[in-house]
């Protein structure tokens, strides 16, 4: 191409913003003249993406939560259409977040702009019938989980499997050489307000129980950009101190922990790649949970368990997310127990299953090959 391309990238949540940052970095190495615009969070903005919209404006999850935000979401979609019509980017990249991005995809296709869906939506968990939408509206579907290849093949689709981009940012020599603090417990309550208010009180009461068994424990919590520190301290219900740490050294901090209590989400794959045993928890609104039980087909909630097809990380959902249960799980990993050794052995196989690195570069090549060619 002779003209400098405009690449629109849309991230609808924090994890997508981090994946977008890595993708932009790889794209810029290949096309330093490219202009990057779209819906960006802090990580993508730091990478030089022009934030026509902010990822933080779409921080919702679940059936009922999305319905409550519907008027604002419709306003964002109107803005996206207006900006796309004005800019006419060479390609649109949407990252995960299907409830929002399926609508963005339809806008792009109506304008004749090619679409790359990066980090394919988790249709294998629920709403499998939406695969037909992707077949008709998406030019390239990029997957980062190995079992997705067979899933989409059953729907008559050929997808691009690139491996998982987290390997390049996590599995570095510097991070993996971080010394472990044998009495440090990490707390990862999620980044959304509802996650923090729902899980942090549970985690803090579990911390009390753990401290009763191991009096010399310390508790640390990395604070992501945009997280409300006051909200965190208000929901830490223990008299024990929790140290709030800036997230710039998040992976080193998580690697240094003996064990972690975490909200289900991308963070659990991060802790797995860092080889830190993790107790996974999540709570939902009652309606979301009831609908999920009817519709969700996946056998596990957390990504490490899905990829390894085994309950490596114990999961505590809804009423099962109790302080005593979490404390009991974590307490078995503080000593050098056989159970701890078993988990670490299972986690060691993850990098090979996830492509051994280079995913963002492979995805960037797909994006560039999908751009409109000049007429």
mmCIF file of C-alpha atoms in Angstrom:
data_model
loop_
_atom_site.group_PDB
_atom_site.id
_atom_site.type_symbol
_atom_site.label_atom_id
_atom_site.label_comp_id
_atom_site.label_asym_id
_atom_site.label_seq_id
_atom_site.Cartn_x
_atom_site.Cartn_y
_atom_site.Cartn_z
ATOM 1 C CA UNK A 1 0.000 0.000 0.000
ATOM 2 C CA UNK A 2 1.230 3.459 -0.782
ATOM 3 C CA UNK A 3 -0.921 5.440 1.649
ATOM 4 C CA UNK A 4 -0.583 5.307 5.415
ATOM 5 C CA UNK A 5 -3.326 3.014 6.751
ATOM 6 C CA UNK A 6 -5.840 3.860 9.443
ATOM 7 C CA UNK A 7 -6.498 0.898 11.725
ATOM 8 C CA UNK A 8 -9.500 1.033 14.054
ATOM 9 C CA UNK A 9 -9.210 -1.154 17.179
ATOM 10 C CA UNK A 10 -12.085 -1.609 19.623
ATOM 11 C CA UNK A 11 -11.522 -2.953 23.149
ATOM 12 C CA UNK A 12 -14.595 -3.309 25.335
ATOM 13 C CA UNK A 13 -12.983 -4.237 28.656
ATOM 14 C CA UNK A 14 -9.705 -4.175 30.584
ATOM 15 C CA UNK A 15 -8.386 -7.504 29.310
ATOM 16 C CA UNK A 16 -9.175 -6.519 25.722
ATOM 17 C CA UNK A 17 -7.335 -3.246 26.238
ATOM 18 C CA UNK A 18 -4.200 -5.149 27.282
ATOM 19 C CA UNK A 19 -4.454 -7.448 24.274
ATOM 20 C CA UNK A 20 -4.991 -4.388 22.071
ATOM 21 C CA UNK A 21 -1.826 -2.803 23.404
ATOM 22 C CA UNK A 22 0.250 -5.834 22.396
ATOM 23 C CA UNK A 23 -1.422 -5.963 18.982
ATOM 24 C CA UNK A 24 -0.772 -2.268 18.299
ATOM 25 C CA UNK A 25 2.848 -2.692 19.314
ATOM 26 C CA UNK A 26 3.248 -5.552 16.820
ATOM 27 C CA UNK A 27 1.395 -3.662 14.084
ATOM 28 C CA UNK A 28 3.553 -0.586 14.529
ATOM 29 C CA UNK A 29 6.702 -2.696 14.132
ATOM 30 C CA UNK A 30 5.362 -3.830 10.747
ATOM 31 C CA UNK A 31 3.716 -0.553 9.660
ATOM 32 C CA UNK A 32 5.289 2.370 11.567
ATOM 33 C CA UNK A 33 3.317 4.781 9.368
ATOM 34 C CA UNK A 34 -0.091 3.453 10.498
ATOM 35 C CA UNK A 35 -2.602 5.562 12.399
ATOM 36 C CA UNK A 36 -4.446 3.807 15.241
ATOM 37 C CA UNK A 37 -7.866 4.933 16.456
ATOM 38 C CA UNK A 38 -10.836 3.376 18.226
ATOM 39 C CA UNK A 39 -12.215 2.475 21.645
ATOM 40 C CA UNK A 40 -9.153 2.438 23.870
ATOM 41 C CA UNK A 41 -8.364 1.990 27.529
ATOM 42 C CA UNK A 42 -5.239 3.085 29.435
ATOM 43 C CA UNK A 43 -2.944 0.453 27.901
ATOM 44 C CA UNK A 44 -3.923 1.216 24.304
ATOM 45 C CA UNK A 45 -3.785 4.958 24.947
ATOM 46 C CA UNK A 46 -0.246 4.533 26.305
ATOM 47 C CA UNK A 47 0.587 2.741 23.055
ATOM 48 C CA UNK A 48 -0.549 5.753 21.012
ATOM 49 C CA UNK A 49 -4.095 4.784 20.019
ATOM 50 C CA UNK A 50 -6.292 7.853 19.513
ATOM 51 C CA UNK A 51 -9.187 7.273 21.934
ATOM 52 C CA UNK A 52 -12.274 8.215 19.967
ATOM 53 C CA UNK A 53 -14.105 6.420 22.785
ATOM 54 C CA UNK A 54 -12.928 5.095 26.162
ATOM 55 C CA UNK A 55 -12.969 1.400 27.030
ATOM 56 C CA UNK A 56 -13.914 2.394 30.583
ATOM 57 C CA UNK A 57 -17.312 3.554 29.284
ATOM 58 C CA UNK A 58 -18.261 -0.079 28.587
ATOM 59 C CA UNK A 59 -17.264 -1.872 31.790
ATOM 60 C CA UNK A 60 -20.295 -4.133 32.194
ATOM 61 C CA UNK A 61 -20.742 -7.883 32.431
ATOM 62 C CA UNK A 62 -23.654 -10.267 32.609
ATOM 63 C CA UNK A 63 -27.215 -10.336 31.268
ATOM 64 C CA UNK A 64 -28.902 -7.951 33.685
ATOM 65 C CA UNK A 65 -25.922 -5.608 33.898
ATOM 66 C CA UNK A 66 -25.897 -5.066 30.124
ATOM 67 C CA UNK A 67 -29.648 -4.382 30.084
ATOM 68 C CA UNK A 68 -29.241 -1.695 32.734
ATOM 69 C CA UNK A 69 -26.627 0.079 30.596
ATOM 70 C CA UNK A 70 -28.535 -0.221 27.310
ATOM 71 C CA UNK A 71 -29.252 3.509 26.692
ATOM 72 C CA UNK A 72 -25.581 4.398 27.155
ATOM 73 C CA UNK A 73 -24.484 1.491 24.950
ATOM 74 C CA UNK A 74 -26.807 2.619 22.155
ATOM 75 C CA UNK A 75 -25.294 6.088 22.399
ATOM 76 C CA UNK A 76 -21.791 4.645 22.040
ATOM 77 C CA UNK A 77 -22.863 2.712 18.953
ATOM 78 C CA UNK A 78 -24.253 5.865 17.340
ATOM 79 C CA UNK A 79 -20.949 7.614 17.979
ATOM 80 C CA UNK A 80 -19.014 4.702 16.482
ATOM 81 C CA UNK A 81 -21.085 4.776 13.295
ATOM 82 C CA UNK A 82 -20.576 8.528 12.919
ATOM 83 C CA UNK A 83 -16.805 8.270 13.439
ATOM 84 C CA UNK A 84 -16.443 5.294 11.117
ATOM 85 C CA UNK A 85 -18.371 7.060 8.369
ATOM 86 C CA UNK A 86 -16.133 10.090 8.728
ATOM 87 C CA UNK A 87 -12.785 8.254 8.977
ATOM 88 C CA UNK A 88 -13.378 5.249 6.691
ATOM 89 C CA UNK A 89 -10.582 3.177 8.295
ATOM 90 C CA UNK A 90 -8.842 0.479 6.272
ATOM 91 C CA UNK A 91 -9.751 -2.284 8.708
ATOM 92 C CA UNK A 92 -11.720 -2.712 11.931
ATOM 93 C CA UNK A 93 -10.385 -4.934 14.710
ATOM 94 C CA UNK A 94 -12.762 -5.853 17.536
ATOM 95 C CA UNK A 95 -11.472 -7.644 20.629
ATOM 96 C CA UNK A 96 -13.757 -10.097 22.466
ATOM 97 C CA UNK A 97 -16.848 -8.479 24.194
ATOM 98 C CA UNK A 98 -19.390 -10.001 21.760
ATOM 99 C CA UNK A 99 -22.589 -8.417 23.127
ATOM 100 C CA UNK A 100 -21.243 -5.020 22.136
ATOM 101 C CA UNK A 101 -18.925 -5.909 19.283
ATOM 102 C CA UNK A 102 -21.417 -7.875 17.220
ATOM 103 C CA UNK A 103 -23.193 -4.545 16.742
ATOM 104 C CA UNK A 104 -19.911 -2.813 15.882
ATOM 105 C CA UNK A 105 -19.219 -5.543 13.322
ATOM 106 C CA UNK A 106 -22.596 -4.931 11.649
ATOM 107 C CA UNK A 107 -21.839 -1.206 11.441
ATOM 108 C CA UNK A 108 -18.446 -1.856 9.839
ATOM 109 C CA UNK A 109 -19.832 -4.312 7.292
ATOM 110 C CA UNK A 110 -22.650 -1.931 6.350
ATOM 111 C CA UNK A 111 -19.943 0.606 5.525
ATOM 112 C CA UNK A 112 -17.918 -1.893 3.480
ATOM 113 C CA UNK A 113 -14.997 -1.980 5.925
ATOM 114 C CA UNK A 114 -13.266 -5.370 6.457
ATOM 115 C CA UNK A 115 -13.435 -6.817 9.970
ATOM 116 C CA UNK A 116 -10.990 -8.882 11.985
ATOM 117 C CA UNK A 117 -12.447 -10.391 15.150
ATOM 118 C CA UNK A 118 -9.457 -10.821 17.449
ATOM 119 C CA UNK A 119 -9.872 -13.097 20.452
ATOM 120 C CA UNK A 120 -12.952 -14.889 19.250
ATOM 121 C CA UNK A 121 -16.021 -14.729 21.500
ATOM 122 C CA UNK A 122 -16.583 -17.639 23.867
ATOM 123 C CA UNK A 123 -19.469 -19.145 21.931
ATOM 124 C CA UNK A 124 -18.360 -22.610 23.049
ATOM 125 C CA UNK A 125 -19.586 -21.640 26.525
ATOM 126 C CA UNK A 126 -23.024 -20.416 25.507
ATOM 127 C CA UNK A 127 -25.020 -19.043 22.536
ATOM 128 C CA UNK A 128 -23.337 -21.434 20.106
ATOM 129 C CA UNK A 129 -25.789 -20.442 17.365
ATOM 130 C CA UNK A 130 -24.103 -17.055 17.014
ATOM 131 C CA UNK A 131 -21.307 -18.726 15.055
ATOM 132 C CA UNK A 132 -23.451 -18.201 11.945
ATOM 133 C CA UNK A 133 -23.269 -14.432 12.503
ATOM 134 C CA UNK A 134 -19.480 -14.566 12.537
ATOM 135 C CA UNK A 135 -19.413 -16.649 9.356
ATOM 136 C CA UNK A 136 -21.492 -14.035 7.523
ATOM 137 C CA UNK A 137 -20.071 -10.784 8.923
ATOM 138 C CA UNK A 138 -16.394 -11.311 9.830
ATOM 139 C CA UNK A 139 -13.545 -11.466 7.320
ATOM 140 C CA UNK A 140 -11.027 -13.156 9.644
ATOM 141 C CA UNK A 141 -11.698 -14.784 13.013
ATOM 142 C CA UNK A 142 -8.588 -14.996 15.201
ATOM 143 C CA UNK A 143 -8.574 -17.507 18.075
ATOM 144 C CA UNK A 144 -6.187 -17.676 21.020
ATOM 145 C CA UNK A 145 -7.385 -20.896 22.695
ATOM 146 C CA UNK A 146 -6.477 -24.248 21.134
ATOM 147 C CA UNK A 147 -9.841 -25.992 21.573
ATOM 148 C CA UNK A 148 -11.610 -23.250 19.589
ATOM 149 C CA UNK A 149 -10.278 -24.640 16.301
ATOM 150 C CA UNK A 150 -12.415 -27.779 16.569
ATOM 151 C CA UNK A 151 -15.411 -25.828 17.857
ATOM 152 C CA UNK A 152 -15.555 -23.549 14.828
ATOM 153 C CA UNK A 153 -14.747 -26.413 12.452
ATOM 154 C CA UNK A 154 -17.975 -28.052 13.617
ATOM 155 C CA UNK A 155 -19.722 -24.901 12.401
ATOM 156 C CA UNK A 156 -18.062 -25.039 8.999
ATOM 157 C CA UNK A 157 -15.549 -22.276 9.727
ATOM 158 C CA UNK A 158 -11.813 -22.079 9.216
ATOM 159 C CA UNK A 159 -10.250 -19.830 11.842
ATOM 160 C CA UNK A 160 -6.780 -18.448 12.502
ATOM 161 C CA UNK A 161 -5.232 -19.851 15.682
ATOM 162 C CA UNK A 162 -2.320 -17.659 16.794
ATOM 163 C CA UNK A 163 -1.745 -18.807 20.375
ATOM 164 C CA UNK A 164 -2.217 -16.656 23.450
ATOM 165 C CA UNK A 165 -0.687 -13.147 23.498
ATOM 166 C CA UNK A 166 -0.195 -13.148 27.269
ATOM 167 C CA UNK A 167 2.804 -15.442 26.939
ATOM 168 C CA UNK A 168 4.948 -12.673 25.479
ATOM 169 C CA UNK A 169 4.209 -10.250 28.316
ATOM 170 C CA UNK A 170 4.266 -12.785 31.168
ATOM 171 C CA UNK A 171 6.742 -15.545 30.362
ATOM 172 C CA UNK A 172 9.848 -13.354 30.343
ATOM 173 C CA UNK A 173 13.104 -14.246 32.047
ATOM 174 C CA UNK A 174 12.904 -11.178 34.296
ATOM 175 C CA UNK A 175 9.390 -11.953 35.532
ATOM 176 C CA UNK A 176 9.937 -15.687 35.963
ATOM 177 C CA UNK A 177 13.114 -15.040 37.975
ATOM 178 C CA UNK A 178 11.192 -12.962 40.539
ATOM 179 C CA UNK A 179 11.941 -14.403 44.001
ATOM 180 C CA UNK A 180 8.986 -15.806 45.890
ATOM 181 C CA UNK A 181 7.816 -14.410 49.222
ATOM 182 C CA UNK A 182 6.747 -17.609 50.998
ATOM 183 C CA UNK A 183 4.121 -15.920 53.166
ATOM 184 C CA UNK A 184 2.629 -13.529 50.579
ATOM 185 C CA UNK A 185 -0.983 -14.014 49.447
ATOM 186 C CA UNK A 186 -2.288 -12.083 46.442
ATOM 187 C CA UNK A 187 -5.805 -10.632 46.265
ATOM 188 C CA UNK A 188 -7.302 -10.049 42.784
ATOM 189 C CA UNK A 189 -10.956 -9.005 43.185
ATOM 190 C CA UNK A 190 -11.468 -7.900 39.565
ATOM 191 C CA UNK A 191 -11.599 -4.366 38.209
ATOM 192 C CA UNK A 192 -15.348 -3.754 37.982
ATOM 193 C CA UNK A 193 -17.213 -2.120 40.836
ATOM 194 C CA UNK A 194 -19.638 -5.032 41.124
ATOM 195 C CA UNK A 195 -16.785 -7.525 41.287
ATOM 196 C CA UNK A 196 -15.004 -5.587 44.024
ATOM 197 C CA UNK A 197 -18.113 -5.114 46.171
ATOM 198 C CA UNK A 198 -19.139 -8.743 45.679
ATOM 199 C CA UNK A 199 -15.802 -10.520 46.147
ATOM 200 C CA UNK A 200 -13.480 -8.370 48.241
ATOM 201 C CA UNK A 201 -15.477 -8.774 51.497
ATOM 202 C CA UNK A 202 -15.358 -12.559 50.945
ATOM 203 C CA UNK A 203 -11.615 -12.494 50.247
ATOM 204 C CA UNK A 204 -10.950 -10.350 53.322
ATOM 205 C CA UNK A 205 -12.845 -12.720 55.618
ATOM 206 C CA UNK A 206 -10.922 -15.634 54.080
ATOM 207 C CA UNK A 207 -7.740 -13.702 54.886
ATOM 208 C CA UNK A 208 -8.792 -13.594 58.552
ATOM 209 C CA UNK A 209 -9.204 -17.364 58.577
ATOM 210 C CA UNK A 210 -5.851 -17.891 56.873
ATOM 211 C CA UNK A 211 -4.090 -15.593 59.327
ATOM 212 C CA UNK A 212 -5.487 -17.676 62.160
ATOM 213 C CA UNK A 213 -3.585 -20.674 60.777
ATOM 214 C CA UNK A 214 -0.512 -18.820 59.492
ATOM 215 C CA UNK A 215 -0.002 -15.667 61.631
ATOM 216 C CA UNK A 216 2.885 -14.267 59.564
ATOM 217 C CA UNK A 217 1.020 -13.905 56.254
ATOM 218 C CA UNK A 218 1.001 -10.667 54.250
ATOM 219 C CA UNK A 219 -1.745 -9.706 51.792
ATOM 220 C CA UNK A 220 -1.154 -7.658 48.637
ATOM 221 C CA UNK A 221 -3.549 -6.284 46.029
ATOM 222 C CA UNK A 222 -2.403 -4.792 42.695
ATOM 223 C CA UNK A 223 -4.524 -1.761 41.782
ATOM 224 C CA UNK A 224 -5.268 -1.478 38.073
ATOM 225 C CA UNK A 225 -5.643 1.933 36.395
ATOM 226 C CA UNK A 226 -9.121 3.274 36.985
ATOM 227 C CA UNK A 227 -9.782 1.147 40.072
ATOM 228 C CA UNK A 228 -11.213 3.149 42.972
ATOM 229 C CA UNK A 229 -8.847 2.797 45.944
ATOM 230 C CA UNK A 230 -11.510 4.072 48.328
ATOM 231 C CA UNK A 231 -13.895 1.391 47.077
ATOM 232 C CA UNK A 232 -11.214 -1.215 47.740
ATOM 233 C CA UNK A 233 -10.487 -0.067 51.283
ATOM 234 C CA UNK A 234 -14.223 0.210 52.064
ATOM 235 C CA UNK A 235 -14.745 -3.416 51.033
ATOM 236 C CA UNK A 236 -11.698 -4.858 52.782
ATOM 237 C CA UNK A 237 -13.527 -6.001 55.907
ATOM 238 C CA UNK A 238 -10.557 -7.402 57.802
ATOM 239 C CA UNK A 239 -8.511 -5.750 60.530
ATOM 240 C CA UNK A 240 -5.477 -7.253 58.816
ATOM 241 C CA UNK A 241 -3.623 -4.818 56.550
ATOM 242 C CA UNK A 242 -3.724 -5.276 52.792
ATOM 243 C CA UNK A 243 -1.004 -3.536 50.801
ATOM 244 C CA UNK A 244 -2.274 -1.777 47.668
ATOM 245 C CA UNK A 245 0.382 -1.888 44.964
ATOM 246 C CA UNK A 246 0.480 0.001 41.667
ATOM 247 C CA UNK A 247 -0.215 -2.419 38.836
ATOM 248 C CA UNK A 248 2.875 -1.454 36.805
ATOM 249 C CA UNK A 249 4.701 -4.388 38.433
ATOM 250 C CA UNK A 250 1.621 -6.592 38.523
ATOM 251 C CA UNK A 251 3.176 -9.730 37.068
ATOM 252 C CA UNK A 252 6.267 -9.617 39.268
ATOM 253 C CA UNK A 253 4.002 -9.183 42.294
ATOM 254 C CA UNK A 254 1.757 -12.099 41.299
ATOM 255 C CA UNK A 255 4.785 -14.294 40.597
ATOM 256 C CA UNK A 256 6.146 -13.522 44.072
ATOM 257 C CA UNK A 257 2.974 -14.729 45.802
ATOM 258 C CA UNK A 258 2.727 -18.135 47.412
ATOM 259 C CA UNK A 259 -0.948 -18.310 46.444
ATOM 260 C CA UNK A 260 -3.711 -16.027 45.157
ATOM 261 C CA UNK A 261 -7.454 -15.522 45.550
ATOM 262 C CA UNK A 262 -8.840 -14.140 42.279
ATOM 263 C CA UNK A 263 -12.016 -13.207 40.466
ATOM 264 C CA UNK A 264 -12.686 -15.422 37.472
ATOM 265 C CA UNK A 265 -11.395 -13.783 34.296
ATOM 266 C CA UNK A 266 -8.173 -13.190 32.412
ATOM 267 C CA UNK A 267 -6.345 -12.804 35.739
ATOM 268 C CA UNK A 268 -6.656 -16.537 36.361
ATOM 269 C CA UNK A 269 -4.772 -17.318 33.155
ATOM 270 C CA UNK A 270 -2.144 -14.768 34.180
ATOM 271 C CA UNK A 271 -1.653 -16.466 37.536
ATOM 272 C CA UNK A 272 -1.533 -19.860 35.833
ATOM 273 C CA UNK A 273 1.188 -18.738 33.416
ATOM 274 C CA UNK A 274 3.053 -17.313 36.411
ATOM 275 C CA UNK A 275 2.707 -20.735 38.082
ATOM 276 C CA UNK A 276 0.988 -19.364 41.179
ATOM 277 C CA UNK A 277 -1.760 -21.610 42.640
ATOM 278 C CA UNK A 278 -5.057 -19.725 42.631
ATOM 279 C CA UNK A 279 -8.477 -20.098 44.204
ATOM 280 C CA UNK A 280 -11.030 -18.742 41.719
ATOM 281 C CA UNK A 281 -14.277 -17.114 42.825
ATOM 282 C CA UNK A 282 -17.181 -15.268 41.246
ATOM 283 C CA UNK A 283 -20.623 -14.048 42.220
ATOM 284 C CA UNK A 284 -23.410 -12.905 39.899
ATOM 285 C CA UNK A 285 -26.736 -11.170 40.211
ATOM 286 C CA UNK A 286 -29.406 -13.778 40.927
ATOM 287 C CA UNK A 287 -30.978 -13.464 37.464
ATOM 288 C CA UNK A 288 -27.617 -13.677 35.683
ATOM 289 C CA UNK A 289 -26.729 -16.790 37.651
ATOM 290 C CA UNK A 290 -30.048 -18.515 36.953
ATOM 291 C CA UNK A 291 -29.849 -17.751 33.241
ATOM 292 C CA UNK A 292 -26.229 -18.837 33.164
ATOM 293 C CA UNK A 293 -27.057 -22.220 34.663
ATOM 294 C CA UNK A 294 -29.572 -22.753 31.883
ATOM 295 C CA UNK A 295 -27.406 -21.557 29.006
ATOM 296 C CA UNK A 296 -23.715 -21.994 29.813
ATOM 297 C CA UNK A 297 -22.273 -25.261 28.530
ATOM 298 C CA UNK A 298 -18.640 -24.963 29.594
ATOM 299 C CA UNK A 299 -17.555 -27.433 32.304
ATOM 300 C CA UNK A 300 -15.366 -24.858 34.061
ATOM 301 C CA UNK A 301 -15.416 -21.118 34.686
ATOM 302 C CA UNK A 302 -11.688 -20.342 34.632
ATOM 303 C CA UNK A 303 -9.523 -20.409 31.508
ATOM 304 C CA UNK A 304 -6.698 -22.573 32.912
ATOM 305 C CA UNK A 305 -9.175 -25.330 33.761
ATOM 306 C CA UNK A 306 -10.803 -25.087 30.330
ATOM 307 C CA UNK A 307 -7.484 -25.251 28.482
ATOM 308 C CA UNK A 308 -6.125 -28.102 30.600
ATOM 309 C CA UNK A 309 -9.552 -29.784 30.692
ATOM 310 C CA UNK A 310 -9.146 -30.456 34.410
ATOM 311 C CA UNK A 311 -10.089 -28.719 37.693
ATOM 312 C CA UNK A 312 -6.538 -27.494 38.358
ATOM 313 C CA UNK A 313 -7.670 -24.296 40.082
ATOM 314 C CA UNK A 314 -10.576 -24.818 42.502
ATOM 315 C CA UNK A 315 -13.623 -22.727 41.571
ATOM 316 C CA UNK A 316 -16.018 -21.176 44.074
ATOM 317 C CA UNK A 317 -19.105 -19.700 42.443
ATOM 318 C CA UNK A 318 -22.153 -17.912 43.850
ATOM 319 C CA UNK A 319 -23.073 -19.505 47.195
ATOM 320 C CA UNK A 320 -19.969 -21.641 47.006
ATOM 321 C CA UNK A 321 -17.831 -18.502 47.238
ATOM 322 C CA UNK A 322 -17.496 -18.719 51.010
ATOM 323 C CA UNK A 323 -14.539 -17.483 53.082
ATOM 324 C CA UNK A 324 -14.030 -20.853 54.790
ATOM 325 C CA UNK A 325 -13.874 -22.754 51.504
ATOM 326 C CA UNK A 326 -11.409 -20.306 49.967
ATOM 327 C CA UNK A 327 -9.227 -20.275 53.076
ATOM 328 C CA UNK A 328 -9.167 -24.067 53.178
ATOM 329 C CA UNK A 329 -8.010 -24.269 49.548
ATOM 330 C CA UNK A 330 -5.283 -21.644 49.922
ATOM 331 C CA UNK A 331 -4.036 -23.116 53.212
ATOM 332 C CA UNK A 332 -3.101 -26.352 51.436
ATOM 333 C CA UNK A 333 -0.683 -24.483 49.138
ATOM 334 C CA UNK A 334 1.279 -22.511 51.719
ATOM 335 C CA UNK A 335 3.378 -25.523 52.790
ATOM 336 C CA UNK A 336 5.322 -27.558 50.210
ATOM 337 C CA UNK A 337 2.469 -30.041 49.986
ATOM 338 C CA UNK A 338 1.880 -32.804 47.391
ATOM 339 C CA UNK A 339 -1.210 -30.892 46.250
ATOM 340 C CA UNK A 340 0.877 -27.801 45.552
ATOM 341 C CA UNK A 341 3.381 -29.876 43.597
ATOM 342 C CA UNK A 342 0.601 -31.450 41.530
ATOM 343 C CA UNK A 343 -0.826 -28.049 40.551
ATOM 344 C CA UNK A 344 2.589 -26.711 39.548
ATOM 345 C CA UNK A 345 3.240 -29.778 37.386
ATOM 346 C CA UNK A 346 -0.067 -29.300 35.568
ATOM 347 C CA UNK A 347 0.536 -25.583 35.023
ATOM 348 C CA UNK A 348 3.936 -26.287 33.446
ATOM 349 C CA UNK A 349 2.216 -27.674 30.332
ATOM 350 C CA UNK A 350 0.254 -24.472 29.591
ATOM 351 C CA UNK A 351 2.820 -22.488 27.534
ATOM 352 C CA UNK A 352 3.169 -25.215 24.899
ATOM 353 C CA UNK A 353 -0.616 -25.530 24.606
ATOM 354 C CA UNK A 354 -0.867 -21.766 24.056
ATOM 355 C CA UNK A 355 1.641 -21.427 21.218
ATOM 356 C CA UNK A 356 4.887 -20.655 23.083
ATOM 357 C CA UNK A 357 4.716 -16.933 22.278
ATOM 358 C CA UNK A 358 4.531 -14.684 19.221
ATOM 359 C CA UNK A 359 0.712 -14.501 19.099
ATOM 360 C CA UNK A 360 0.443 -10.724 18.733
ATOM 361 C CA UNK A 361 2.836 -10.733 15.776
ATOM 362 C CA UNK A 362 0.885 -13.463 14.016
ATOM 363 C CA UNK A 363 -2.364 -11.576 14.652
ATOM 364 C CA UNK A 364 -0.831 -8.345 13.326
ATOM 365 C CA UNK A 365 0.053 -10.045 10.032
ATOM 366 C CA UNK A 366 -3.564 -11.183 9.684
ATOM 367 C CA UNK A 367 -4.828 -7.641 10.312
ATOM 368 C CA UNK A 368 -2.526 -6.161 7.681
ATOM 369 C CA UNK A 369 -3.473 -8.829 5.154
ATOM 370 C CA UNK A 370 -7.163 -8.052 5.686
ATOM 371 C CA UNK A 371 -6.965 -4.302 5.013
ATOM 372 C CA UNK A 372 -8.737 -2.809 2.031
ATOM 373 C CA UNK A 373 -6.462 -2.455 -0.935
ATOM 374 C CA UNK A 374 -6.447 0.876 -2.760
ATOM 375 C CA UNK A 375 -8.655 0.913 -5.862
#
